[in-house]
XYZ file of C-alpha atoms in Angstrom:
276
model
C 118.670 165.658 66.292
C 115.282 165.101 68.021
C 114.140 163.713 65.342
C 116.558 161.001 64.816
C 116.396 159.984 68.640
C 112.700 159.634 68.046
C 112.959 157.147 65.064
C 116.138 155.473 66.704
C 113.751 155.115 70.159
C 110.929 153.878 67.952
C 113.528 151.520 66.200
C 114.134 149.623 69.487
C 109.988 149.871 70.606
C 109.443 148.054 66.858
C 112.284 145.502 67.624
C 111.589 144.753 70.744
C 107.847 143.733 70.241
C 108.996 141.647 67.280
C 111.097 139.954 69.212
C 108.838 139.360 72.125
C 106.079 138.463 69.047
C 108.624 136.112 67.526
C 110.838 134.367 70.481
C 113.158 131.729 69.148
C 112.197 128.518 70.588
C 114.185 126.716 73.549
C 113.116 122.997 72.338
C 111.639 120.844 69.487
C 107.998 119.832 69.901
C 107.101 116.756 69.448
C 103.388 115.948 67.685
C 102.495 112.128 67.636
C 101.179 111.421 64.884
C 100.733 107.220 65.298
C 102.255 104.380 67.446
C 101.030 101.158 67.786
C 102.472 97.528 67.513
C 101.389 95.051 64.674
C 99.517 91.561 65.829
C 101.469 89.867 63.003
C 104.807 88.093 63.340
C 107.204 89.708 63.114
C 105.460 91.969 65.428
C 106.826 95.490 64.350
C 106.012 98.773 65.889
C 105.125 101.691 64.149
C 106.029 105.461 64.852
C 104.890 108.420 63.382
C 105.481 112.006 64.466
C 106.631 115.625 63.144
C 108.713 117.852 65.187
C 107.494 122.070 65.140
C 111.214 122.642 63.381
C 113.773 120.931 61.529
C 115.400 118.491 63.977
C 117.364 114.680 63.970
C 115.894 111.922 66.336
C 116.227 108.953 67.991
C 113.095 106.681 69.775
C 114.432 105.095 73.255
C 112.467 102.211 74.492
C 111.989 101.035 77.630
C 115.459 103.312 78.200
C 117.870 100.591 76.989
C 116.964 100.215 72.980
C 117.783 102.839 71.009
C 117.058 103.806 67.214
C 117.962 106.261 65.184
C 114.891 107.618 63.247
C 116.302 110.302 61.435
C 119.518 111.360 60.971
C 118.944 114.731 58.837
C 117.060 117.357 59.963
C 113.659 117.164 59.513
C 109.812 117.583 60.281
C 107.919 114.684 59.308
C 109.609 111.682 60.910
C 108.971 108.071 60.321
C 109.852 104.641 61.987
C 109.589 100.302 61.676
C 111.285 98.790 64.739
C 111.437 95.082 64.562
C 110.600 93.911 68.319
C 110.902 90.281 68.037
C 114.503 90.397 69.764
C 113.854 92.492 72.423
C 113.249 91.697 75.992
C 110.260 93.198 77.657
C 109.283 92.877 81.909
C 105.332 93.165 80.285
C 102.679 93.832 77.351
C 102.827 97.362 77.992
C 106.306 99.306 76.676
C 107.420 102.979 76.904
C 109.290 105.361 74.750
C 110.638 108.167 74.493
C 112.157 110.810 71.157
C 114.794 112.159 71.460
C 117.332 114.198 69.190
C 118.869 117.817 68.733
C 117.835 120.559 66.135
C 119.980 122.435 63.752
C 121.683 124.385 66.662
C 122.932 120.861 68.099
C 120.225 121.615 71.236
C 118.945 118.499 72.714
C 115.756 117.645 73.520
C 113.470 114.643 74.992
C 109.553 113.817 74.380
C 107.503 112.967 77.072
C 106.763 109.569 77.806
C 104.769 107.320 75.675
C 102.990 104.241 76.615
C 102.076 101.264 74.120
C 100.678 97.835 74.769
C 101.451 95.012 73.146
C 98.781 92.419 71.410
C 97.954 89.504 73.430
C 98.335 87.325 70.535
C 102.278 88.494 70.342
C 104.888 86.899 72.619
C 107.182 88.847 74.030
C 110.906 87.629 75.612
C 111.313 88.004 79.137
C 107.478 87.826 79.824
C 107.772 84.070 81.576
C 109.909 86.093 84.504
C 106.551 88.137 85.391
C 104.909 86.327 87.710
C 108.240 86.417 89.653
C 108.301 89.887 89.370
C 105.047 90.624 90.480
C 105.591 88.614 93.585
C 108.848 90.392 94.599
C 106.944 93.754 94.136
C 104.218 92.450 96.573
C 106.948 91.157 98.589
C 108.228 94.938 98.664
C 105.145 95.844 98.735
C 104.034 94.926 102.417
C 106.941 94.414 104.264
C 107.954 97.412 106.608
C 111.496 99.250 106.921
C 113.438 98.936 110.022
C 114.096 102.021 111.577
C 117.150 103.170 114.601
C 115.353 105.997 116.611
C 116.736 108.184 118.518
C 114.844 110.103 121.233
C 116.147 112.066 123.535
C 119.578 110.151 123.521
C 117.645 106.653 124.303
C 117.941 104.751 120.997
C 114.564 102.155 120.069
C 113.813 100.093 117.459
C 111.340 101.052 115.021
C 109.403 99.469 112.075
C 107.929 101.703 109.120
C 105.199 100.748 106.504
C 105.149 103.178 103.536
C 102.261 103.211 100.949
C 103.065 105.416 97.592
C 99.724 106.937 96.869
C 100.101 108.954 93.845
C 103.688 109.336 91.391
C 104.249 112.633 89.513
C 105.652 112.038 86.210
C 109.146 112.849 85.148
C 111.000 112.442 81.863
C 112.953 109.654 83.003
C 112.126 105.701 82.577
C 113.913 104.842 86.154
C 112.038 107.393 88.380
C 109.175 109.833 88.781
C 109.371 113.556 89.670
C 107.993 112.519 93.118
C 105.251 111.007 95.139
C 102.500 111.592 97.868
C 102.872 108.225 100.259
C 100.677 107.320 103.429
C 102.987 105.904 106.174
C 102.725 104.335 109.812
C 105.299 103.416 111.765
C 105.348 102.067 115.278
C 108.274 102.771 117.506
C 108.387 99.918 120.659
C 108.975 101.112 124.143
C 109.195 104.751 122.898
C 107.179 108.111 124.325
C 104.408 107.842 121.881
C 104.444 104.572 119.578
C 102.056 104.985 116.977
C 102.375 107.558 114.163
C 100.983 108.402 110.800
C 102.571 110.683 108.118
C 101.340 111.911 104.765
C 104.030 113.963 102.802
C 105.614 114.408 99.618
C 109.079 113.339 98.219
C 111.155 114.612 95.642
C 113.684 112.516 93.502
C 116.560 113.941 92.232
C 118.364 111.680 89.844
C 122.571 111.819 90.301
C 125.239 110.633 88.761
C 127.297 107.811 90.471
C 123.979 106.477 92.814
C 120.316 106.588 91.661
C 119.323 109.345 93.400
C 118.519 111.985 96.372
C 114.926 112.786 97.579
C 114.266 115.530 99.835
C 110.621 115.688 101.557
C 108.580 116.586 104.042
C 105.532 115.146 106.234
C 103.026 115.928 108.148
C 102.976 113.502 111.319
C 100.042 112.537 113.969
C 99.296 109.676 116.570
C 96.342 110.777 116.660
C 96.357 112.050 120.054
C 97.655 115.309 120.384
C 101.385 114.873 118.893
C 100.759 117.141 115.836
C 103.775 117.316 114.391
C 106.616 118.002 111.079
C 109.133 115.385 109.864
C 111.259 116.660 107.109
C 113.958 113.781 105.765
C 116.239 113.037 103.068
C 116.571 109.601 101.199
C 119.578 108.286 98.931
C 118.821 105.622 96.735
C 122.265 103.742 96.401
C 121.844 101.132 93.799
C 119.325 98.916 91.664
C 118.260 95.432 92.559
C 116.630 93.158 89.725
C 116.221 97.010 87.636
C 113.359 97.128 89.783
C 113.911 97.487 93.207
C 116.244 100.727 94.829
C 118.131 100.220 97.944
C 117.640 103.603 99.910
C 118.790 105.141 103.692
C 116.840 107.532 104.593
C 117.397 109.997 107.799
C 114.230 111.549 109.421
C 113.995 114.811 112.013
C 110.599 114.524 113.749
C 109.454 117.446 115.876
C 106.248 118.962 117.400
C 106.615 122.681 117.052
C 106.466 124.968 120.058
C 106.612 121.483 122.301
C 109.667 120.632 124.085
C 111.647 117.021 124.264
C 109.080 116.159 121.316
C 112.132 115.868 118.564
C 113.471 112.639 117.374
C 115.490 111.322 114.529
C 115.305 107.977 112.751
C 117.460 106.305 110.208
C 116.157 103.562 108.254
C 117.137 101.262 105.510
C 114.300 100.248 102.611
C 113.512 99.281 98.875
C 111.681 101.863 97.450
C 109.867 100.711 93.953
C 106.986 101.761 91.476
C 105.909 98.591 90.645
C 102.379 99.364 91.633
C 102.586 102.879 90.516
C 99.830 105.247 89.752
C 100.888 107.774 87.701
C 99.509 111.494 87.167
């Protein structure tokens, strides 16, 4: 009897480290092989990638054309996309792979970027300039804020400055972002303030998304100070541009009558994005 407890126990000791040796894998790899876009006309782009199992895919581009690569499972995948019909914003595209492996799991590539020969013309590239100057447009013009302090309302305006964008798998929005900020608040307590913080996007269903954060907040002058918030982006103007509310709790901790709230209206938009 002992002895057939000791192989049973050494059974489970062998199983379990082949298991832990040998884990079955959660998602398909993807190993890019080549991409790049031909100078000739038509101009054609040209994918090339194996997955680490058997799987079907898809390439997404610019997250509104989609093609179906391969529709059987396998490794070594293959692709000619004719581009001379699509519409591009600029000479630089993005795509993604996705596509589900023999289990029916899903899975999505990160983000690649391509840019297209100057010698091709692309559709949709004469509304650029315009582009460009609505994003500067966006770019410098400040949020209006409602701020209440102490139950006396005041009017404030707020400049935000993205800094740095965190990748995400998603064309519309990036994991988050570091942004510089100053706002000035007329007639109030203290006027002047600076904030550096973080904020999250969540993508939902229905609106574009929710984006919790928090910021450190100065004047510079003694008011030390925390502002957690929470933004919902409502809907997309010119697929470039989100409409967003924001509300804002600003507070000094251990100081008293130093808490105020703000709720402001804005465009938020990674036009000028640097991405990490």
């Amino acid at each position: 009897m002992k002895t057939f407890f000791l192989s049973f126990f050494c059974l489970l000791f062998t199983l379990k480290v082949y298991s832990q040796d040998n884990p079955v894998s959660d998602s398909v790899e993807v190993y890019m092989i080549d991409n790049y876009v031909t100078s000739d006309k038509p101009p054609l782009l040209i994918v090339s990638f194996y997955t680490s199992i058997s799987a079907k895919s898809n390439i997404i581009i610019d997250n509104q054309y989609k093609y179906v690569v391969s529709n059987e499972l396998n490794v070594n995948h293959r692709d000619t996309i004719d581009l001379s019909d699509l519409k591009f914003k600029s000479k630089q595209i993005h795509f993604v792979i996705q596509g589900e492996d023999s289990l029916n799991r899903k899975y999505t590539s990160d983000i690649y970027e391509i840019d297209i020969p100057q010698e091709v013309e692309i559709k949709g590239d004469s509304n650029f300039l315009l582009l460009c100057l609505l994003g500067g447009t966006v770019f410098l013009l400040p949020s209006p804020d409602y701020v209440n302090w102490g139950g006396t309302p005041y009017f404030s305006l707020t400049k935000e400055i993205p800094l740095v964008f965190i990748r995400s798998g998603s064309f519309s929005y990036p994991l988050g972002y570091f942004s510089l900020e100053y706002s000035f608040i007329y007639q109030a307590p203290v006027r002047s303030f600076l904030r550096i913080g973080y904020k999250h996007i969540i993508e939902v269903p229905g609106i574009e998304y929710v984006s919790p954060g928090v910021n450190g907040i100065t004047n510079l002058n003694g008011y030390n100070g925390i502002s957690p918030e929470l933004s919902i982006g409502w809907l997309r103007i010119f697929d470039t541009f989100t409409l967003y509310s924001r509300f804002r709790y600003n507070f000094k901790p251990g100081s008293k009558n130093s808490e105020f709230g703000e709720i402001s209206i804005g465009l938020y938009s990674g036009f000028f994005a640097i991405y990490f």
